[in-house]
C-alpha cells in the first residue's frame, strides 16, 4: 500500500518529536520514500542526524542549505509528495497552517502541497481545548486536511488529558487505510438529495418531517472518499461538509429541491434520492402570521409537490443510474417494489420505521437494498457511514454491469 509512495514527514517543536523517529522507521519499512522537514524548534527536541539516518535522506530545515547556498524548493517538494504528515503538530504550527503564515520550510511546503495532508496534533490539554486551537483545527479540516486526533493519557506536563500525539503505529495505519481506500468512483459525478423539505404556511409555521440529513451526508462523504465529484442538494439541516469534492446546494422547499436537482443532474452518472421530500405543500402561503380566530378552525388546503425522483426517472438516459429510498411503516417490500416501477429507479434502499435504531435522526440504519429485477439483500443495523459504504458497493456493481 505504501510501497513507492513519497511521504513528507513534517516535525515541529514538541516533546512527541522523539516518537516521529519510529514513524519514519515504520514508513521506510513499509516501502515508502520519506523526506523529513523539521522546523527550527523541532531540532531542539530530536537531532536531524537520527532522522536523516532513518530516512536515508538529508533532513530539510531551512530555505537554503547554509554551506552550499543551495535553495530547497518547497514547490518541488509539494509536487513530489503523495502525502504529507505533520507529526507532532504544535498549536503554533497548526495556527500557521490555518492562516498561511509561511515563515518556515514546513509551512511553505504545506502551502505548496498538492497531496493529502495529515496532521497529528500534540500539546498540553489546555492548549488542545483552547478556542483558538479548536477553531484552527476546524479550519484545517474545512480545507480538506485529515486530522489524526490525539490520544488521551499522561502528557509531558504530567497532567492527564487529551493531547498525546497518536502512536506512530496508528499514524501508519491511517496512511495505509488512506492509500488502500477504493477509488472505484473516480471521475464519476454523483447527485445526492438529503434532509427534509420545509413547506411554509405563513412566516412562522411550516410542514416538514424529522429527517436530519445524516444518511444523505454519509452517502456524500462515502462517494467523495471513493473518488467521486458529489453535488449534495440538501434541505435545512444542521450538518456541515468539509470535503472539497462535495459541492453543497442548500434549498428549503420541494420545489426548490426539484429545480436544483434538474439543474445539476444532466451530466450525473448516478442520482441518489435520499431526501425526505414533503409530498404536499400549502396551496397558499400567508404573508402574515395566521391569527387564532374565535371559534374558527382554519382549513389548510394542500397541493401536490413535484416528485423529484420520478422527474429524474423520466429523463434518465442510458448509462445513468437512479437510486431511491423508501421509508415505510408497513408492507415494506411491496411498497418499495412499487416505487421502483413508478419512479423508474434502478435500485431502492428500504428502511422501515418499525426497526429500532433505523430511519430518521439516529446515527444507525437498517436497510434492505432491492434491485429492479426483484433481487434484494438485507443488512444488519450499522452506523450510517457503513450503510453508505454498502449502498455504494451495490451502485459500483450496477455501474460495472452497464
Ligand atoms: O436524514 P436522516 O435523519 O438520516 O434519515 C434518513 C431517511 C430516513 C430520511 C432516509 O433513510 C430515507 O428513507 N429517505 C427517503 C424518505 C422518503 O421520503 O421516502 P418515500 O418513501 O416517501 O419516497 C420515496 C423516494 O422518492 C425517495 O427516494 C424520496 O427521496 C423520493 N421523493 C419522494 C417524494 C417526492 N415528492 N419527491 C421525491 O423525490
Short mmCIF file of C-alpha atoms and ligand atoms in Angstrom, two decimals:
data_model
loop_
_atom_site.label_atom_id
_atom_site.label_comp_id
_atom_site.label_asym_id
_atom_site.label_seq_id
_atom_site.Cartn_x
_atom_site.Cartn_y
_atom_site.Cartn_z
CA UNK A 1 0.00 0.00 0.00
CA UNK A 2 2.76 2.44 0.91
CA UNK A 3 5.38 0.87 -1.30
CA UNK A 4 6.96 3.52 -3.54
CA UNK A 5 4.85 6.32 -2.05
CA UNK A 6 6.60 9.66 -1.48
CA UNK A 7 5.83 10.84 2.04
CA UNK A 8 6.89 14.15 3.57
CA UNK A 9 7.16 13.90 7.35
CA UNK A 10 7.00 17.36 8.93
CA UNK A 11 8.27 17.59 12.51
CA UNK A 12 7.58 20.56 14.76
CA UNK A 13 8.93 21.55 18.17
CA UNK A 14 7.16 19.33 20.68
CA UNK A 15 8.31 16.66 23.08
CA UNK A 16 6.50 14.00 20.99
CA UNK A 17 9.06 14.62 18.21
CA UNK A 18 11.05 11.65 19.54
CA UNK A 19 8.14 9.35 18.53
CA UNK A 20 8.39 10.57 14.94
CA UNK A 21 11.70 8.71 14.57
CA UNK A 22 9.67 5.49 14.94
CA UNK A 23 7.12 6.74 12.40
CA UNK A 24 9.91 7.37 9.87
CA UNK A 25 11.34 3.90 10.50
CA UNK A 26 7.90 2.29 10.05
CA UNK A 27 7.26 4.18 6.82
CA UNK A 28 10.62 3.13 5.39
CA UNK A 29 9.94 -0.49 6.43
CA UNK A 30 6.58 -0.26 4.62
CA UNK A 31 8.45 0.68 1.43
CA UNK A 32 7.79 4.42 1.36
CA UNK A 33 10.33 7.08 0.37
CA UNK A 34 10.48 9.64 3.18
CA UNK A 35 11.62 13.26 3.17
CA UNK A 36 11.82 14.79 6.64
CA UNK A 37 11.27 18.53 7.08
CA UNK A 38 11.91 19.97 10.56
CA UNK A 39 11.02 23.37 11.92
CA UNK A 40 13.94 25.13 13.66
CA UNK A 41 12.32 24.38 17.07
CA UNK A 42 11.97 20.66 16.26
CA UNK A 43 15.77 20.41 16.16
CA UNK A 44 15.81 21.22 19.87
CA UNK A 45 13.87 18.01 20.57
CA UNK A 46 15.44 15.46 18.21
CA UNK A 47 18.57 15.65 16.09
CA UNK A 48 18.44 15.76 12.28
CA UNK A 49 21.16 13.09 12.25
CA UNK A 50 18.76 10.49 13.72
CA UNK A 51 16.13 11.32 11.13
CA UNK A 52 18.44 11.52 8.11
CA UNK A 53 19.92 8.15 9.11
CA UNK A 54 16.46 6.55 9.42
CA UNK A 55 15.06 8.13 6.24
CA UNK A 56 18.23 7.79 4.19
CA UNK A 57 17.91 11.42 3.03
CA UNK A 58 19.29 14.71 4.37
CA UNK A 59 16.76 16.48 6.56
CA UNK A 60 15.49 19.82 5.28
CA UNK A 61 15.04 22.67 7.72
CA UNK A 62 15.97 25.89 6.02
CA UNK A 63 15.07 27.58 2.72
CA UNK A 64 18.80 27.44 1.82
CA UNK A 65 21.47 24.89 2.74
CA UNK A 66 23.92 27.11 4.67
CA UNK A 67 27.28 25.84 3.39
CA UNK A 68 26.38 25.44 -0.31
CA UNK A 69 23.70 28.12 -0.70
CA UNK A 70 21.52 25.53 -2.45
CA UNK A 71 17.83 26.51 -2.50
CA UNK A 72 15.40 23.90 -1.13
CA UNK A 73 12.36 24.22 -3.37
CA UNK A 74 9.14 23.87 -1.39
CA UNK A 75 7.25 23.85 -4.71
CA UNK A 76 9.17 20.80 -5.99
CA UNK A 77 8.69 19.05 -2.64
CA UNK A 78 4.98 19.82 -2.69
CA UNK A 79 4.68 18.24 -6.14
CA UNK A 80 6.89 15.25 -5.24
CA UNK A 81 4.76 14.17 -2.27
CA UNK A 82 1.97 11.59 -2.40
CA UNK A 83 1.15 12.56 1.19
CA UNK A 84 2.43 14.90 3.89
CA UNK A 85 2.22 14.08 7.60
CA UNK A 86 2.84 16.73 10.23
CA UNK A 87 3.66 14.87 13.46
CA UNK A 88 3.83 16.21 16.06
CA UNK A 89 1.88 19.32 15.09
CA UNK A 90 2.15 22.00 17.76
CA UNK A 91 -0.54 24.64 18.42
CA UNK A 92 1.75 27.21 16.81
CA UNK A 93 2.28 25.24 13.57
CA UNK A 94 -1.43 24.39 13.40
CA UNK A 95 -2.19 28.13 13.66
CA UNK A 96 0.36 28.94 10.95
CA UNK A 97 -1.06 26.26 8.66
CA UNK A 98 -4.60 27.50 9.27
CA UNK A 99 -3.75 31.11 8.49
CA UNK A 100 -0.98 30.65 5.91
CA UNK A 101 1.94 32.11 7.91
CA UNK A 102 4.73 30.76 5.70
CA UNK A 103 7.76 31.66 7.82
CA UNK A 104 9.47 28.27 7.73
CA UNK A 105 10.14 25.46 5.27
CA UNK A 106 7.48 23.17 6.74
CA UNK A 107 4.54 25.58 6.40
CA UNK A 108 5.77 26.80 2.99
CA UNK A 109 5.84 23.21 1.74
CA UNK A 110 2.39 22.59 3.25
CA UNK A 111 1.03 25.57 1.29
CA UNK A 112 2.55 24.18 -1.94
CA UNK A 113 1.50 20.56 -1.38
CA UNK A 114 -0.99 19.11 -3.85
CA UNK A 115 -1.15 15.81 -1.94
CA UNK A 116 -3.38 14.95 1.04
CA UNK A 117 -2.08 16.31 4.33
CA UNK A 118 -2.37 14.50 7.69
CA UNK A 119 -1.97 16.46 10.92
CA UNK A 120 -1.23 14.71 14.24
CA UNK A 121 -1.56 17.36 17.00
CA UNK A 122 0.36 17.04 20.26
CA UNK A 123 0.17 19.55 23.08
CA UNK A 124 -0.94 20.14 26.61
CA UNK A 125 -4.65 19.61 27.34
CA UNK A 126 -5.44 23.29 27.98
CA UNK A 127 -3.79 24.30 24.72
CA UNK A 128 -5.66 21.47 22.98
CA UNK A 129 -9.07 22.65 24.13
CA UNK A 130 -8.38 26.39 23.79
CA UNK A 131 -10.87 28.05 21.42
CA UNK A 132 -8.10 29.14 19.07
CA UNK A 133 -6.72 25.58 18.68
CA UNK A 134 -10.20 24.12 18.27
CA UNK A 135 -11.00 26.79 15.68
CA UNK A 136 -7.70 26.34 13.80
CA UNK A 137 -8.16 22.56 13.63
CA UNK A 138 -11.70 23.12 12.35
CA UNK A 139 -10.24 25.42 9.66
CA UNK A 140 -7.65 22.81 8.67
CA UNK A 141 -10.43 20.20 8.40
CA UNK A 142 -12.51 22.54 6.26
CA UNK A 143 -9.54 22.87 3.85
CA UNK A 144 -9.71 19.08 3.37
CA UNK A 145 -6.80 18.12 5.67
CA UNK A 146 -7.04 14.92 7.70
CA UNK A 147 -6.70 15.42 11.45
CA UNK A 148 -5.35 12.41 13.36
CA UNK A 149 -6.93 13.04 16.74
CA UNK A 150 -4.53 12.98 19.69
CA UNK A 151 -4.98 10.29 22.31
CA UNK A 152 -5.91 10.80 25.96
CA UNK A 153 -3.38 9.90 28.63
CA UNK A 154 -0.46 11.27 30.62
CA UNK A 155 1.06 14.34 28.97
CA UNK A 156 4.59 15.74 29.14
CA UNK A 157 3.31 18.17 31.81
CA UNK A 158 2.29 15.09 33.88
CA UNK A 159 -1.33 16.25 33.55
CA UNK A 160 -3.86 13.70 32.32
CA UNK A 161 -6.00 14.52 29.30
CA UNK A 162 -6.30 14.74 25.53
CA UNK A 163 -3.15 15.89 23.75
CA UNK A 164 -0.80 12.91 23.35
CA UNK A 165 0.32 12.51 19.75
CA UNK A 166 -1.22 9.36 18.28
CA UNK A 167 1.20 6.41 18.39
CA UNK A 168 3.38 6.01 15.25
CA UNK A 169 1.88 2.56 14.57
CA UNK A 170 -1.61 4.11 14.43
CA UNK A 171 -0.48 7.01 12.24
CA UNK A 172 0.96 4.40 9.87
CA UNK A 173 -2.41 2.57 9.87
CA UNK A 174 -4.24 5.81 8.97
CA UNK A 175 -1.90 6.32 6.00
CA UNK A 176 -2.22 2.69 4.91
CA UNK A 177 -6.02 2.85 5.12
CA UNK A 178 -6.00 6.06 3.07
CA UNK A 179 -3.94 4.56 0.24
CA UNK A 180 -5.86 1.28 0.44
CA UNK A 181 -9.19 3.05 0.06
CA UNK A 182 -11.06 2.01 -3.04
CA UNK A 183 -11.19 4.76 -5.63
CA UNK A 184 -13.93 3.00 -7.58
CA UNK A 185 -15.98 6.15 -8.22
CA UNK A 186 -13.11 8.13 -9.71
CA UNK A 187 -14.30 10.68 -12.34
CA UNK A 188 -17.97 9.93 -11.61
CA UNK A 189 -20.44 12.73 -10.86
CA UNK A 190 -22.99 11.80 -8.21
CA UNK A 191 -26.00 13.92 -7.26
CA UNK A 192 -27.43 13.24 -3.79
CA UNK A 193 -30.50 14.72 -2.12
CA UNK A 194 -30.58 14.83 1.68
CA UNK A 195 -32.54 16.12 4.64
CA UNK A 196 -36.16 17.25 4.87
CA UNK A 197 -38.01 19.84 2.84
CA UNK A 198 -39.82 22.69 4.54
CA UNK A 199 -43.14 23.91 3.16
CA UNK A 200 -44.18 27.27 4.55
CA UNK A 201 -47.68 28.02 5.80
CA UNK A 202 -47.02 31.54 6.98
CA UNK A 203 -43.89 33.42 8.17
CA UNK A 204 -43.67 31.32 11.36
CA UNK A 205 -45.16 27.90 10.55
CA UNK A 206 -44.33 25.11 8.16
CA UNK A 207 -44.93 21.45 7.22
CA UNK A 208 -41.84 19.25 7.38
CA UNK A 209 -40.54 15.91 8.74
CA UNK A 210 -37.86 14.54 11.08
CA UNK A 211 -35.03 13.97 8.58
CA UNK A 212 -31.66 15.11 9.99
CA UNK A 213 -29.70 14.69 6.75
CA UNK A 214 -27.33 12.16 8.39
CA UNK A 215 -27.98 9.36 5.88
CA UNK A 216 -27.60 11.62 2.81
CA UNK A 217 -24.49 13.33 4.16
CA UNK A 218 -22.91 9.94 4.98
CA UNK A 219 -23.54 8.92 1.36
CA UNK A 220 -21.95 12.14 0.11
CA UNK A 221 -18.83 11.59 2.26
CA UNK A 222 -18.57 7.94 1.18
CA UNK A 223 -18.89 8.75 -2.54
CA UNK A 224 -16.35 11.60 -2.27
CA UNK A 225 -13.87 9.42 -0.38
CA UNK A 226 -14.09 6.89 -3.22
CA UNK A 227 -13.12 9.49 -5.83
CA UNK A 228 -16.48 10.90 -6.97
CA UNK A 229 -17.37 14.53 -7.55
CA UNK A 230 -20.52 14.97 -5.47
CA UNK A 231 -23.32 17.53 -5.70
CA UNK A 232 -25.27 17.43 -2.46
CA UNK A 233 -28.69 19.10 -2.61
CA UNK A 234 -29.82 19.47 0.97
CA UNK A 235 -32.90 20.67 2.77
CA UNK A 236 -32.46 22.62 6.02
CA UNK A 237 -30.17 20.61 8.35
CA UNK A 238 -27.53 21.50 10.93
CA UNK A 239 -24.79 19.30 9.40
CA UNK A 240 -21.57 20.58 7.82
CA UNK A 241 -19.48 19.21 4.97
CA UNK A 242 -15.71 19.52 4.99
CA UNK A 243 -14.83 17.69 1.81
CA UNK A 244 -13.60 19.73 -1.18
CA UNK A 245 -15.07 17.09 -3.57
CA UNK A 246 -18.58 17.85 -2.31
CA UNK A 247 -20.44 20.89 -3.68
CA UNK A 248 -23.40 21.67 -1.49
CA UNK A 249 -26.59 23.38 -2.64
CA UNK A 250 -28.93 24.39 0.19
CA UNK A 251 -32.66 24.53 -0.50
CA UNK A 252 -35.79 24.83 1.59
CA UNK A 253 -38.86 23.52 -0.25
CA UNK A 254 -39.55 20.53 -2.50
CA UNK A 255 -39.95 22.88 -5.49
CA UNK A 256 -36.53 24.41 -4.84
CA UNK A 257 -35.02 20.92 -4.41
CA UNK A 258 -36.65 19.82 -7.68
CA UNK A 259 -35.23 22.82 -9.60
CA UNK A 260 -31.73 22.38 -8.11
CA UNK A 261 -31.66 18.65 -8.95
CA UNK A 262 -32.90 19.27 -12.50
CA UNK A 263 -30.13 21.86 -12.98
CA UNK A 264 -27.31 19.53 -11.94
CA UNK A 265 -28.34 16.00 -12.86
CA UNK A 266 -27.90 16.29 -16.65
CA UNK A 267 -24.28 15.07 -16.60
CA UNK A 268 -24.60 12.91 -13.45
CA UNK A 269 -23.62 9.25 -13.61
CA UNK A 270 -25.70 8.45 -10.53
CA UNK A 271 -28.50 10.24 -8.67
CA UNK A 272 -29.31 9.11 -5.12
CA UNK A 273 -32.61 10.41 -3.77
CA UNK A 274 -32.20 10.20 0.00
CA UNK A 275 -34.17 13.33 0.95
CA UNK A 276 -37.48 13.05 2.78
CA UNK A 277 -39.46 15.27 0.44
CA UNK A 278 -42.85 16.58 1.52
CA UNK A 279 -45.42 15.22 -0.91
CA UNK A 280 -47.76 18.18 -0.36
CA UNK A 281 -47.45 21.91 0.37
CA UNK A 282 -49.97 24.52 1.46
CA UNK A 283 -51.79 25.87 -1.61
CA UNK A 284 -51.23 29.42 -0.42
CA UNK A 285 -48.64 30.89 1.92
CA UNK A 286 -49.98 33.64 4.17
CA UNK A 287 -47.81 36.76 4.12
CA UNK A 288 -48.66 37.44 7.79
CA UNK A 289 -48.91 35.11 10.76
CA UNK A 290 -52.27 33.28 10.65
CA UNK A 291 -54.20 34.59 13.67
CA UNK A 292 -56.21 32.48 16.06
CA UNK A 293 -59.84 33.42 15.37
CA UNK A 294 -62.52 32.86 17.99
CA UNK A 295 -64.23 29.60 17.06
CA UNK A 296 -62.97 29.09 13.53
CA UNK A 297 -60.51 26.30 12.94
CA UNK A 298 -58.58 27.15 9.76
CA UNK A 299 -58.64 24.64 6.94
CA UNK A 300 -55.30 24.31 5.18
CA UNK A 301 -55.68 23.36 1.56
CA UNK A 302 -52.74 21.37 0.19
CA UNK A 303 -51.43 20.85 -3.32
CA UNK A 304 -49.03 18.28 -4.73
CA UNK A 305 -45.29 18.86 -4.73
CA UNK A 306 -43.22 17.69 -7.70
CA UNK A 307 -41.98 14.10 -7.39
CA UNK A 308 -38.25 14.72 -7.84
CA UNK A 309 -37.20 11.07 -8.17
CA UNK A 310 -39.94 10.45 -10.75
CA UNK A 311 -38.89 13.53 -12.75
CA UNK A 312 -35.26 12.32 -12.83
CA UNK A 313 -36.50 8.83 -13.76
CA UNK A 314 -38.44 10.21 -16.72
CA UNK A 315 -35.36 11.99 -18.12
CA UNK A 316 -32.89 9.20 -17.26
CA UNK A 317 -30.55 8.46 -20.15
CA UNK A 318 -28.75 5.21 -20.92
CA UNK A 319 -25.91 4.62 -18.52
CA UNK A 320 -27.35 6.84 -15.79
CA UNK A 321 -28.34 5.16 -12.51
CA UNK A 322 -31.19 6.32 -10.31
CA UNK A 323 -31.29 5.16 -6.69
CA UNK A 324 -34.27 5.88 -4.46
CA UNK A 325 -35.05 5.39 -0.80
CA UNK A 326 -38.27 4.03 0.65
CA UNK A 327 -39.25 4.91 4.19
CA UNK A 328 -42.10 2.61 5.16
CA UNK A 329 -44.18 1.71 8.18
CA UNK A 330 -45.95 -1.36 6.70
CA UNK A 331 -45.99 -3.58 3.57
CA UNK A 332 -42.35 -2.58 3.23
CA UNK A 333 -41.17 -4.83 0.37
CA UNK A 334 -44.21 -4.46 -1.89
CA UNK A 335 -44.36 -0.67 -1.41
CA UNK A 336 -40.65 -0.41 -2.23
CA UNK A 337 -41.02 -2.52 -5.39
CA UNK A 338 -43.91 -0.36 -6.50
CA UNK A 339 -41.75 2.77 -6.05
CA UNK A 340 -39.03 1.23 -8.23
CA UNK A 341 -41.55 0.90 -11.08
CA UNK A 342 -43.40 4.17 -10.54
CA UNK A 343 -40.22 6.27 -10.43
CA UNK A 344 -38.15 4.25 -12.94
CA UNK A 345 -35.45 3.52 -10.32
CA UNK A 346 -32.60 1.04 -10.76
CA UNK A 347 -32.34 0.34 -7.07
CA UNK A 348 -34.16 1.25 -3.87
CA UNK A 349 -32.91 1.38 -0.29
CA UNK A 350 -35.67 0.33 2.04
CA UNK A 351 -35.68 1.42 5.68
CA UNK A 352 -38.58 0.81 8.00
CA UNK A 353 -39.75 2.83 10.98
CA UNK A 354 -40.70 -0.50 12.56
CA UNK A 355 -36.98 -1.27 13.03
CA UNK A 356 -35.27 0.03 16.15
CA UNK A 357 -32.38 2.46 15.55
CA UNK A 358 -33.30 2.90 11.89
CA UNK A 359 -34.56 5.82 9.80
CA UNK A 360 -34.81 9.42 11.00
CA UNK A 361 -32.25 11.17 13.20
CA UNK A 362 -30.39 8.18 14.67
CA UNK A 363 -26.74 7.51 13.77
CA UNK A 364 -27.52 3.98 12.58
CA UNK A 365 -29.77 2.46 9.94
CA UNK A 366 -31.01 -0.98 8.95
CA UNK A 367 -31.67 -1.33 5.24
CA UNK A 368 -32.67 -3.78 2.55
CA UNK A 369 -31.31 -2.95 -0.89
CA UNK A 370 -33.66 -4.01 -3.69
CA UNK A 371 -32.84 -4.04 -7.38
CA UNK A 372 -35.20 -3.54 -10.29
CA UNK A 373 -35.05 -7.28 -11.10
CA UNK A 374 -36.60 -8.01 -7.68
CA UNK A 375 -33.41 -9.36 -6.07
CA UNK A 376 -32.68 -7.99 -2.60
CA UNK A 377 -30.10 -8.00 0.17
CA UNK A 378 -30.93 -7.33 3.83
CA UNK A 379 -28.23 -5.79 6.04
CA UNK A 380 -27.73 -5.63 9.80
CA UNK A 381 -28.22 -2.39 11.75
CA UNK A 382 -24.96 -0.38 11.49
CA UNK A 383 -23.61 3.20 11.57
CA UNK A 384 -24.93 5.32 8.69
CA UNK A 385 -21.41 5.70 7.20
CA UNK A 386 -21.14 1.88 6.97
CA UNK A 387 -24.64 1.67 5.50
CA UNK A 388 -23.49 4.26 2.94
CA UNK A 389 -20.50 2.04 2.07
CA UNK A 390 -22.85 -0.94 1.47
CA UNK A 391 -25.09 1.17 -0.78
CA UNK A 392 -22.09 2.48 -2.73
CA UNK A 393 -20.74 -1.09 -3.16
CA UNK A 394 -24.08 -2.02 -4.78
CA UNK A 395 -24.01 1.08 -7.00
CA UNK A 396 -20.47 0.22 -8.17
CA UNK A 397 -21.69 -3.31 -9.05
CA UNK A 398 -24.52 -1.87 -11.15
CA UNK A 399 -22.19 0.64 -12.87
CA UNK A 400 -19.89 -2.25 -13.87
CA UNK A 401 -22.84 -4.11 -15.45
CA UNK A 402 -23.89 -1.16 -17.55
O1 LIG B 1 -31.95 12.18 7.28
P1 LIG B 1 -31.90 11.08 8.33
O2 LIG B 1 -32.39 11.57 9.68
O3 LIG B 1 -30.57 10.41 8.41
O4 LIG B 1 -32.97 9.95 7.90
C1 LIG B 1 -32.75 9.21 6.73
C2 LIG B 1 -34.05 8.96 5.98
C3 LIG B 1 -35.00 8.14 6.84
C4 LIG B 1 -34.73 10.30 5.61
C5 LIG B 1 -33.66 8.18 4.66
O5 LIG B 1 -33.03 6.99 5.00
C6 LIG B 1 -34.87 7.92 3.80
O6 LIG B 1 -35.57 6.93 3.94
N1 LIG B 1 -35.15 8.85 2.83
C7 LIG B 1 -36.35 8.79 1.96
C8 LIG B 1 -37.56 9.22 2.74
C9 LIG B 1 -38.79 9.31 1.88
O7 LIG B 1 -39.26 10.37 1.63
O8 LIG B 1 -39.19 8.16 1.40
P2 LIG B 1 -40.53 7.99 0.45
O9 LIG B 1 -40.79 6.55 0.51
O10 LIG B 1 -41.60 8.94 0.86
O11 LIG B 1 -40.03 8.44 -1.00
C10 LIG B 1 -39.57 7.53 -1.98
C11 LIG B 1 -38.46 8.15 -2.80
O12 LIG B 1 -38.97 9.23 -3.60
C12 LIG B 1 -37.32 8.71 -2.00
O13 LIG B 1 -36.14 8.44 -2.72
C13 LIG B 1 -37.62 10.21 -1.97
O14 LIG B 1 -36.41 10.98 -1.88
C14 LIG B 1 -38.27 10.42 -3.32
N2 LIG B 1 -39.27 11.50 -3.37
C15 LIG B 1 -40.40 11.44 -2.63
C16 LIG B 1 -41.36 12.40 -2.75
C17 LIG B 1 -41.14 13.48 -3.65
N3 LIG B 1 -42.02 14.45 -3.78
N4 LIG B 1 -40.01 13.53 -4.35
C18 LIG B 1 -39.08 12.56 -4.24
O15 LIG B 1 -38.04 12.61 -4.88
#
